[in-house]
Every structure is written in C-alpha cells, then in structure tokens.
Short mmCIF file of C-alpha atoms in Angstrom, two decimals:
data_model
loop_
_atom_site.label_atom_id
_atom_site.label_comp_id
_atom_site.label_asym_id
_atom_site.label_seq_id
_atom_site.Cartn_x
_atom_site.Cartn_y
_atom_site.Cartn_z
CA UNK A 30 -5.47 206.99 179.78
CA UNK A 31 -7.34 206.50 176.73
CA UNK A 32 -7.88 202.44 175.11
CA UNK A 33 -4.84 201.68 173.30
CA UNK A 34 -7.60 199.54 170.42
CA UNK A 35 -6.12 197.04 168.21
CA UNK A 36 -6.96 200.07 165.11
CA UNK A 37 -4.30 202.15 166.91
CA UNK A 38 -1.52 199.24 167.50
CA UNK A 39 -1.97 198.88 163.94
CA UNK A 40 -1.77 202.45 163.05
CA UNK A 41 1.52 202.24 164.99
CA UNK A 42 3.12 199.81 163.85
CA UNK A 43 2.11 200.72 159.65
CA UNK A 44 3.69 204.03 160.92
CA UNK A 45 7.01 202.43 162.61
CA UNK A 46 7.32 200.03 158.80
CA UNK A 47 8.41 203.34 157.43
CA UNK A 48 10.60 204.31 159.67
CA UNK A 49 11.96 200.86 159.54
CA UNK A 50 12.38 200.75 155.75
CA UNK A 51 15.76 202.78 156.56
CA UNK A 52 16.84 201.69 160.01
CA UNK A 53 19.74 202.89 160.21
CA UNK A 54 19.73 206.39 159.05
CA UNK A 55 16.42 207.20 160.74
CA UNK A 56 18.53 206.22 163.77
CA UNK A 57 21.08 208.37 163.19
CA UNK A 58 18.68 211.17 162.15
CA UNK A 59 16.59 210.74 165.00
CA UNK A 60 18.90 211.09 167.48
CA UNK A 61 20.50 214.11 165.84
CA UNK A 62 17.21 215.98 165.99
CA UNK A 63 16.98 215.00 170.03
CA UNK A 64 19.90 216.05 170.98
CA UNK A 65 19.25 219.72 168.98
CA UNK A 66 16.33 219.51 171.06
CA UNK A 67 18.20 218.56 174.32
CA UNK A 68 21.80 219.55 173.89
CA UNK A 69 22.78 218.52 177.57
CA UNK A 70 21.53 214.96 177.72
CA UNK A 71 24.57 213.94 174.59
CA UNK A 72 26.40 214.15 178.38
CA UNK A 73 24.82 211.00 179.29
CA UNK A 74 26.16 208.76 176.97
CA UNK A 75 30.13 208.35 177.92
CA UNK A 76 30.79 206.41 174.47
CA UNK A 77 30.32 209.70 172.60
CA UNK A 78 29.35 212.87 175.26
CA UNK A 79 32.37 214.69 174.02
CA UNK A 80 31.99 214.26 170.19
CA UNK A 81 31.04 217.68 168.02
CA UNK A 82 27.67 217.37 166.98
CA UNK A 83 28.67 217.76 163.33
CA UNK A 84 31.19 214.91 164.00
CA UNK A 85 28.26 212.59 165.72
CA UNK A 86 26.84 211.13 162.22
CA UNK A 87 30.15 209.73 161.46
CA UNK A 88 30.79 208.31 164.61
CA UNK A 89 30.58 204.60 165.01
CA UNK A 90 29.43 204.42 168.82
CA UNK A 91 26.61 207.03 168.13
CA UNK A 92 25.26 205.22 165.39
CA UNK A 93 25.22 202.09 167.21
CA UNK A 94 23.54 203.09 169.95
CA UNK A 95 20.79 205.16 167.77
CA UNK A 96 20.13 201.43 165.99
CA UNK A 97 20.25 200.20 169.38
CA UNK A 98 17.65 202.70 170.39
CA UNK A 99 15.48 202.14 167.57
CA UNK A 100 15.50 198.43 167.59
CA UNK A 101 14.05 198.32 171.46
CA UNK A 102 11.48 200.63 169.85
CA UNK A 103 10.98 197.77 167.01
CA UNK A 104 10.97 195.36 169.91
CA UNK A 105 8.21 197.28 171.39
CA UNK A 106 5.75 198.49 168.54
CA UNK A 107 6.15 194.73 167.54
CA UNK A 108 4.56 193.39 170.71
CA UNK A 109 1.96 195.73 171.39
CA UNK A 110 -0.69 192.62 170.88
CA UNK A 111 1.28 191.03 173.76
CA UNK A 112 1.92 193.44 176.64
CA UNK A 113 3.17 191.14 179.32
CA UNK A 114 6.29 191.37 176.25
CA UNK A 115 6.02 195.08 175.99
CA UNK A 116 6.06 195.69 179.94
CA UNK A 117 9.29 192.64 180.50
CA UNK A 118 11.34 194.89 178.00
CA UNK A 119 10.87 198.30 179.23
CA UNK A 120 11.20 196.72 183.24
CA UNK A 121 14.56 195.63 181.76
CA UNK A 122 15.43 198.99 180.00
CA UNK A 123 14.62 201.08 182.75
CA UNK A 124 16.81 198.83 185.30
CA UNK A 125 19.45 198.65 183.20
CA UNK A 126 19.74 202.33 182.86
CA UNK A 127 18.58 203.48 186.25
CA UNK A 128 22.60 202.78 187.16
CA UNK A 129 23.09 205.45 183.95
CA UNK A 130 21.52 208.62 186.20
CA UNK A 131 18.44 208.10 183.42
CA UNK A 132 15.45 209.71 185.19
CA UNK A 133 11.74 209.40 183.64
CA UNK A 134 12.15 212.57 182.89
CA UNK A 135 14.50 211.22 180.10
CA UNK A 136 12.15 208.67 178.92
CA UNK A 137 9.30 211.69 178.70
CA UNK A 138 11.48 213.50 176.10
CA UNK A 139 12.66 210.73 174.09
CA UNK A 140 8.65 209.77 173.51
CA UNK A 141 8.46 213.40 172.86
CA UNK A 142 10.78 213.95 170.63
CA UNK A 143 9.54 210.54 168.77
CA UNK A 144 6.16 211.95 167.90
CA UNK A 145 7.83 215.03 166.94
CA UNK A 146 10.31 212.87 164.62
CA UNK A 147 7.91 211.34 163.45
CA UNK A 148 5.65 214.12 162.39
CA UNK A 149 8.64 215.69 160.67
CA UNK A 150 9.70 212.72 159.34
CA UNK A 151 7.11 211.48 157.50
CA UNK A 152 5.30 215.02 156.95
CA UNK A 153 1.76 214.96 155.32
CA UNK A 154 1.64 210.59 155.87
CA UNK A 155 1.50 211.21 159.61
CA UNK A 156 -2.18 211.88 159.87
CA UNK A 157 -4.18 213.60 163.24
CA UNK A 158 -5.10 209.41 163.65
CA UNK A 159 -1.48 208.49 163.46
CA UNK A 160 -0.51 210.85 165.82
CA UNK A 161 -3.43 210.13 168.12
CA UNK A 162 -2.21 206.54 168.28
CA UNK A 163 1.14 207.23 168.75
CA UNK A 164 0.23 209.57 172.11
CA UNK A 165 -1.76 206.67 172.96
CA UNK A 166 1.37 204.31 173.22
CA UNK A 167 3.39 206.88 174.52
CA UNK A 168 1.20 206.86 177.70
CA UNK A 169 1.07 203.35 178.04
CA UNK A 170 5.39 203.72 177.83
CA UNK A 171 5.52 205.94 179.93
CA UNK A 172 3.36 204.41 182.63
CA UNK A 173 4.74 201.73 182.43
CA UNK A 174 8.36 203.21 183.30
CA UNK A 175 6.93 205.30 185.59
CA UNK A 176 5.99 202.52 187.54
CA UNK A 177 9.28 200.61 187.20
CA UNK A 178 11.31 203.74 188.34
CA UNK A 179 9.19 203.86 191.79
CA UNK A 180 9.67 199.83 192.15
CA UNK A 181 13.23 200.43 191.82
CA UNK A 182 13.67 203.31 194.39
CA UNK A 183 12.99 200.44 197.09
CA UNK A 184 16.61 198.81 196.69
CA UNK A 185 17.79 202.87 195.59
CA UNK A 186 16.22 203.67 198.90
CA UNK A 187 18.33 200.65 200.46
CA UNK A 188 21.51 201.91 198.97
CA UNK A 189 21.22 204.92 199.73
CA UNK A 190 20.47 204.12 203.57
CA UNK A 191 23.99 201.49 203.14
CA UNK A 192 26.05 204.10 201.80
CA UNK A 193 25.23 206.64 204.80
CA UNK A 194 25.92 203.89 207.24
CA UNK A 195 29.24 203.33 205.20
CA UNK A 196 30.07 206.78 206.03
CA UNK A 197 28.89 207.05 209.63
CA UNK A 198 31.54 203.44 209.94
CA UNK A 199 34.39 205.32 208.08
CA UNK A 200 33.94 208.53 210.32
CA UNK A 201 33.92 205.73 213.18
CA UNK A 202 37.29 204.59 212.09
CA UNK A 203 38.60 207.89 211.54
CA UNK A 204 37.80 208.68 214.97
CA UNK A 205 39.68 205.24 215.89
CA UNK A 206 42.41 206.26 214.39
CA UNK A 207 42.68 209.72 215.20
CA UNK A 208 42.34 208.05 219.32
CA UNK A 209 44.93 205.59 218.41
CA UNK A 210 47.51 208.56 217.41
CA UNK A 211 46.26 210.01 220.26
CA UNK A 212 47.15 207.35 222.61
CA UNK A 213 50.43 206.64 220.76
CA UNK A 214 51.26 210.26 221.87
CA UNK A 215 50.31 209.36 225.53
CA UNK A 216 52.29 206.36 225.36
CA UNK A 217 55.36 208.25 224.29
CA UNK A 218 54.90 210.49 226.89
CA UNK A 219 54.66 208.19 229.19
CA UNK A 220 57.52 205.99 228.44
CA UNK A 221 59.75 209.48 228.09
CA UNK A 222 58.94 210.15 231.47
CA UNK A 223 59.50 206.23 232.67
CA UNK A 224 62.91 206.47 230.67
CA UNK A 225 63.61 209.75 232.19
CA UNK A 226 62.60 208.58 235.81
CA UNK A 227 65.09 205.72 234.93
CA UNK A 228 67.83 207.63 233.38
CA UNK A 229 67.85 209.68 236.64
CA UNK A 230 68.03 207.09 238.74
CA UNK B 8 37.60 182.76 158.57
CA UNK B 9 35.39 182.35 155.42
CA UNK B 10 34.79 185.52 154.01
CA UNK B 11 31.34 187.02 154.49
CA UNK B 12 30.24 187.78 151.48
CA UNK B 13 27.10 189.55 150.08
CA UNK B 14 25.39 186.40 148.84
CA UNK B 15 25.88 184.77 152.35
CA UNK B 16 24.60 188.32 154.37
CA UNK B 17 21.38 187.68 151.80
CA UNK B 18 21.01 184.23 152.47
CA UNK B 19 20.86 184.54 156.12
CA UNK B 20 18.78 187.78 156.09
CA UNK B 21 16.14 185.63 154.11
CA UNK B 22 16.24 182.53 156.65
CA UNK B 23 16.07 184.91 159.68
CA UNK B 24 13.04 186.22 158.27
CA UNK B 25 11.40 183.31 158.46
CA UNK B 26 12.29 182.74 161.95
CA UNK B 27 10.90 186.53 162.29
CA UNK B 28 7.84 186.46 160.96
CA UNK B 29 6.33 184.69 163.96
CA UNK B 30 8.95 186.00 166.28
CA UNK B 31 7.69 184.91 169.86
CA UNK B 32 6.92 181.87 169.53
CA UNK B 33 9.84 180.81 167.67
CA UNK B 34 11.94 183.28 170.53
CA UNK B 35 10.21 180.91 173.42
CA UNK B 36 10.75 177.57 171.23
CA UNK B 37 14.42 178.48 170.32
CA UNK B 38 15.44 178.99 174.57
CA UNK B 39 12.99 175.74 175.57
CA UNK B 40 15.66 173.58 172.56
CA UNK B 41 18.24 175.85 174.43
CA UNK B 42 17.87 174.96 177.75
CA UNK B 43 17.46 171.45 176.74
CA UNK B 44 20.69 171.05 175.43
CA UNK B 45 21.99 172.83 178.11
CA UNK B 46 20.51 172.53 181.14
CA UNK B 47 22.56 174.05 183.78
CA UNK B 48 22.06 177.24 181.57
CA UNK B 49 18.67 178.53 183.20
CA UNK B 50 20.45 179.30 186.23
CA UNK B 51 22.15 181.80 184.69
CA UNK B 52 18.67 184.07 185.00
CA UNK B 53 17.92 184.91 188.07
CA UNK B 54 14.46 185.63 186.77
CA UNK B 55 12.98 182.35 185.98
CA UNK B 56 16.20 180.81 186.84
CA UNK B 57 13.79 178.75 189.68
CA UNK B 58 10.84 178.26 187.21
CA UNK B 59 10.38 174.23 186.01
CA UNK B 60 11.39 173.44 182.53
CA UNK B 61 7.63 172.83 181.94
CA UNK B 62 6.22 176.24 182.84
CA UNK B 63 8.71 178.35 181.45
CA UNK B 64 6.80 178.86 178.05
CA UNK B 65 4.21 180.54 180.60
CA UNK B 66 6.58 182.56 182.49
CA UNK B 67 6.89 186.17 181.57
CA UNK B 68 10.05 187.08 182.48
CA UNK B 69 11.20 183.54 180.07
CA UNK B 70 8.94 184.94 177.53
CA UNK B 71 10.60 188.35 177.77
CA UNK B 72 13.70 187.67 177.76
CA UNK B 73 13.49 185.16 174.58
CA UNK B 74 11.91 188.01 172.88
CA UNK B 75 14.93 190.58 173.25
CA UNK B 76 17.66 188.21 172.19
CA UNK B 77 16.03 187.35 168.94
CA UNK B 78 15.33 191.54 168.40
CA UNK B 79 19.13 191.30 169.32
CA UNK B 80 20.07 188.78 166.42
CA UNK B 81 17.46 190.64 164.47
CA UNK B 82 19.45 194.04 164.43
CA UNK B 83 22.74 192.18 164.18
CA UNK B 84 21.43 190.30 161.18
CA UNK B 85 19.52 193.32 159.38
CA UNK B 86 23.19 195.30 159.99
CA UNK B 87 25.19 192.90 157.97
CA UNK B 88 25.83 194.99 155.68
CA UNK B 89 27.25 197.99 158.24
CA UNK B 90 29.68 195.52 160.12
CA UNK B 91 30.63 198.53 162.44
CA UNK B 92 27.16 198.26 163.89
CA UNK B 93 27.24 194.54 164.79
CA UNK B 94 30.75 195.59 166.38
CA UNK B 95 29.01 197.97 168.23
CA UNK B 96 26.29 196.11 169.05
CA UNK B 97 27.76 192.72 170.36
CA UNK B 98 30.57 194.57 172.02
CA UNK B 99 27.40 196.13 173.92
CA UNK B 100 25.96 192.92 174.58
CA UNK B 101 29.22 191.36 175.82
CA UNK B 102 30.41 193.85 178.16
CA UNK B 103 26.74 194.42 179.66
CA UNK B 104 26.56 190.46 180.15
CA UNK B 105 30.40 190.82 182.08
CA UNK B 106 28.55 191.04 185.39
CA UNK B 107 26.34 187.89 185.34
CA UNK B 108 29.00 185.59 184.15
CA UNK B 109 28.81 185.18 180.81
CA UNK B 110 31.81 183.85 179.25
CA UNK B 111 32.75 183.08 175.74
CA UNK B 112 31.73 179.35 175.40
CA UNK B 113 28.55 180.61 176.16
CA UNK B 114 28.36 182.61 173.15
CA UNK B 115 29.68 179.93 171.67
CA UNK B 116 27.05 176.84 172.69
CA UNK B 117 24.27 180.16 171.62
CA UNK B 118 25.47 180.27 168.27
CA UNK B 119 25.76 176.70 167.99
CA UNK B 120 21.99 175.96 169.45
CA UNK B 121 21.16 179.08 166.93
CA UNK B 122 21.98 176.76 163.92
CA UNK B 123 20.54 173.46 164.90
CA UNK B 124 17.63 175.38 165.75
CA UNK B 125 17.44 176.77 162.37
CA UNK B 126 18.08 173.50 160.57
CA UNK B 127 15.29 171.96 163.04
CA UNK B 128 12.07 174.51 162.69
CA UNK B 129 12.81 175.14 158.76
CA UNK B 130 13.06 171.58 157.95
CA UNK B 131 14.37 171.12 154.21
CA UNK B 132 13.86 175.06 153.55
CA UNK B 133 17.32 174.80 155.52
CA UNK B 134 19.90 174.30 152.88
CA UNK B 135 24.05 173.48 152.50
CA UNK B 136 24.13 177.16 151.20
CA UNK B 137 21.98 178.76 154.10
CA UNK B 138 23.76 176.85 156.72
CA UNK B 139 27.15 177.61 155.15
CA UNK B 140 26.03 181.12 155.18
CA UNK B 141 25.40 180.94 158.74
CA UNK B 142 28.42 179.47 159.70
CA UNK B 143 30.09 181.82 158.20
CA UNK B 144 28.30 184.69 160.23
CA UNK B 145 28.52 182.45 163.61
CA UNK B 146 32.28 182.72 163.04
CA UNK B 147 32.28 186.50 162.51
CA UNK B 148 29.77 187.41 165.58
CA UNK B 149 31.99 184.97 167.86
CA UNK B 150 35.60 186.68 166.88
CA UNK B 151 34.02 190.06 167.83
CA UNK B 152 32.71 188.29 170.80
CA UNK B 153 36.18 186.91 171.96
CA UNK B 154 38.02 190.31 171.11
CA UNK B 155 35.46 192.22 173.36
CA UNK B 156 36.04 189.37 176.11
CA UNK B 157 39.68 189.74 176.10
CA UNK B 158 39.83 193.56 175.96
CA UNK B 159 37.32 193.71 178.73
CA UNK B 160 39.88 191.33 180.74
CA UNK B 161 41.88 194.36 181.25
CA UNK B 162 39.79 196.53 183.46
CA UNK B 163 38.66 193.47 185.16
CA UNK B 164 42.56 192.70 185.78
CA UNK B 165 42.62 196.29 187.17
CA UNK B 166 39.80 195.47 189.95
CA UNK B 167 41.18 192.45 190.88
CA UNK B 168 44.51 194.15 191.79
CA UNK B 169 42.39 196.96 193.49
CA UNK B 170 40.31 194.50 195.22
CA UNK B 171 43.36 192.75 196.50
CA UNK B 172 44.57 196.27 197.98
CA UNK B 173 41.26 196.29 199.32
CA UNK B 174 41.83 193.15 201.48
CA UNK B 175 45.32 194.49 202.02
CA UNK B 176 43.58 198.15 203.14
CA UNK B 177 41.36 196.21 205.50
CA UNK B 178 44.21 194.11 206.79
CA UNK B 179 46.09 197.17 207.77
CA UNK B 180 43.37 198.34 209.49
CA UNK B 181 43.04 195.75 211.36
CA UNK B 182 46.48 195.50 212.42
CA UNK B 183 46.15 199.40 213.38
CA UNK B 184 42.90 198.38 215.37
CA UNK B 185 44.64 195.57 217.11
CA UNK B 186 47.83 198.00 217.72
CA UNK B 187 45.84 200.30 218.84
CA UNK B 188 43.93 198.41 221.60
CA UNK B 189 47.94 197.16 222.48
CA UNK B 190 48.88 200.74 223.15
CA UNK B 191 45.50 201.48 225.17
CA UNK B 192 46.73 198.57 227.49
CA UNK B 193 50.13 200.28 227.56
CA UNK B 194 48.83 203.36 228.34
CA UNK B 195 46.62 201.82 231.07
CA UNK B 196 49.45 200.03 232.88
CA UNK B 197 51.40 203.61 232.92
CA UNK B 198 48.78 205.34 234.58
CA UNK B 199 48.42 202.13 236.96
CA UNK B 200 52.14 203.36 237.55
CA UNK B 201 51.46 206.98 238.04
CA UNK B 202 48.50 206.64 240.06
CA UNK B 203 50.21 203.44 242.31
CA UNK B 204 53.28 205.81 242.52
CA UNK B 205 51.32 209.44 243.44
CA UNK B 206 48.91 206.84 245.92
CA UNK B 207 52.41 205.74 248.26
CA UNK B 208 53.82 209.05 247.74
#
C-alpha cells in the first residue's frame, strides 16, 4: 500500500473543504450518482428502498442519511493525522452495519464511486495528485474495514453455529411432539380396549 | 419553547466553531467534565466502560468515541438551518442508542453538561446571548429526542407482549413435555397389563 504522507492528508482534506462548502447538496448529489451507478444497493436502506429515484432528492430520510454519510466521511478526512481516531470510527461503522447485510464489497463501491464523485464534481480542480491521494486513503479505508469484517465473522461464525443448534433443538422437539401424539394415540387405544374389556365384562 | 431563530442558529454555529477548531481534544475534555459530573455514566460503554477515570484520555476506544459525538453535534449544528435533517439525524441517534439503554434524561444531563462545558472552556467569549442561543437549541434537540423515545415505545410495547407469549410458548411446551412423559407412564403400565395378562394366559 503506498505511504499515506502528511502532503497527501493535506491534499485530502483541501479537496473534502470543497465538498464541504455545500454539505448538504453534495450529499444528496452524491448519493444520487451511486445509486445510478448501483441501482440495487437503494434496496439496502429500508427508510427509503422503495422511493422513485426522481422522488429521492425530495425525500427527507434520503437526505439525512446522505449528510449522515458525508459527515462520517468529514469525521474521517478530519483525523487522518490521528489514525487510532480514523480506525475507532470505521471499527464502529462497519459493526454497526454488519447487522444491515453491508458486505466490503459495499464499502469498495462507495470509495469508488467517491473518487469518481469527486472527479466529476470538482472537474479540472481535481488534479492526477488529488486523485493519487485520494486512492491512497481509500486503501487505507478499505483495509482497515477489511480487517474489521474478518474480526467480526468470529461472533458471525458463533451465531451462525447457535442458530443451527437452535434448529437441530426445534427438530428435537418436533420429534417430541410428534412421539407424544404418537403415544396419546397408543394410550387411547389402549384405554378403548381396557374400556371395552370392561364394558364386556 | 423559545423560538429558534436565525440570529440564535448563527450564534451557536459561531461558538461551536470554536469548540471545532481543535475538535479532539476538546471531544476528550468535554466526556472527562462528563463523566465527572456523572459518574455512573462510563458504564454505559462497554468499551472503556472498565478503564480508570485517569487513563481514559489515553484510551482509544474513549478517544473514539468522544470524537463521533462531537462530528454528531457538528452535523446537527451546521443543519440548523434544514431542521428536517437534525430530525433525521437525532431520530437516528435515538433509536440506534434504544439497545444500550439510553433513555431520555440521558439526553437530557448531555445537553446540560454540553452548556456548562461551553460556558467553562470559552471563558467570557461565552455570553447571555450565546448561552440563550443554546438553550434555545438544547430545548429543540431534546423535544425531537423525547418524540423519537415515545414513538419508539411502541414497537418496544409490541416485543414485550411477544416476549411474554414467548414465556407463555415455552410454558406450554413444557406442560406438553411433562404431559407427555405422563402418558409414556400410562402407556407403560398398559402394556405391563397386556403383557402380565398374555404371560397367565
């Protein structure tokens, strides 16, 4: 992975201030350009999966979670001179999302799409140096939640081992039950034949 | 509630900046003042929730997690003037915290701590006006906060009731078990019949 230099967290971050300047529509913007780029993942977010995408811009929950979005980004470009800061956050994002069905496969398209917002959105400023810094920080993002992904597939693992076993107990008691009828049936029988027996007598 | 008005969104936009422009260590002073006023609070994190008061200013996770409430406040206070985002935002915020126990007063004794903070690091800088301004915004962010709360009480309502059908689910189960075991006996005893009967035939 190449050095991410204190020249290219500063490159960065000059680059974010512009996006910055206008928070709130580059949010929106952004995330109207990724999902034109990846139609199926507006699924993954049940506050709006089912808008139109001409209604999206308008629509209070989308908008939110684009600032959302691009405020963890803030939160990140901010405290590139303090990486302990950068790695807590995205730990934290990836966890809280890993609940959410988002894979790093996700993550890989959002950066993605991010250099390629950026390149589009701020045309001729984005120099080859810009860019160069941004792939830079990318990689570092990206191994970062790479790494937290495979951490968490421990207690995924776990789960995943609990849930069988919940099965293997519910087939256990469906079995049970499916004796117990069984032996009710027996039971019957045999009482029918003691009342019989008795009745004959 | 004292109406929010532009001046006010200004004046605490300006005094947040402040605060912002050396945003970690201010993040890691403003939760040390926190957890000083209220010290059962820590435990509420189960990732430094163990850590001494004196080494928390060392501690990563601490460190982290200062750091992403005050982006937090940051995006609610640079989206003052798009209130539909700081609904969106803290209603976020409020249902995600649901899970760990976080209740309204806690919201409350945050916003509180916020302002004495405030008034604390920025000295005289911290006027009437400022703080009134602040108030005013406490007020707003804590009325969203109790309105999410209370809405969010209705789905938690719902488990409860399907938890208690749970217990109830379990409980019948048990009593089918227990049956069930009864009519094995039963059935026992009637072949202890049979076979005594066919034996002195």
């Amino acid at each position: 992975m190449a050095e991410l230099t204190a020249e290219k967290k500063k490159m960065v971050q000059e680059s974010w201030g512009l996006v910055r300047s206008d928070m709130r529509s580059n949010a929106a913007d952004f995330f109207l350009f990724f999902f034109k780029r990846h139609p199926t993942y507006q699924k993954l977010f049940n506050d709006f999966k089912d808008v139109k995408y001409e209604e999206l811009d308008g629509n209070q929950k989308f908008r939110g979670h684009a600032v959302r979005v691009f405020f963890a980004i803030t939160s990140l470009v901010d405290n590139l001179d303090d990486l302990d800061i950068v790695v807590d956050i995205l730990q934290k994002t990836v966890k809280d999302h890993i609940p959410r069905g988002i894979k790093a496969k996700h993550y890989e398209d959002l950066m993605g799409s991010i250099l390629a917002f950026l390149e589009k959105a701020l045309g001729d400023k984005f120099t080859a140096a810009w860019k160069n810094s941004w792939e830079t920080v990318a990689a570092v993002i990206l191994s970062v939640v790479h790494a937290e992904i495979e951490a968490d597939l421990t207690p995924a693992a776990r789960e995943n081992v609990q849930n069988s076993w919940g099965l293997v107990r519910k087939d256990m008691r469906k079995h049970a039950m499916g004796f117990f009828l069984f032996a009710c049936v027996v039971v019957l029988f045999s009482y029918n034949g003691k009342i019989r027996s008795v009745m004959s007598k």
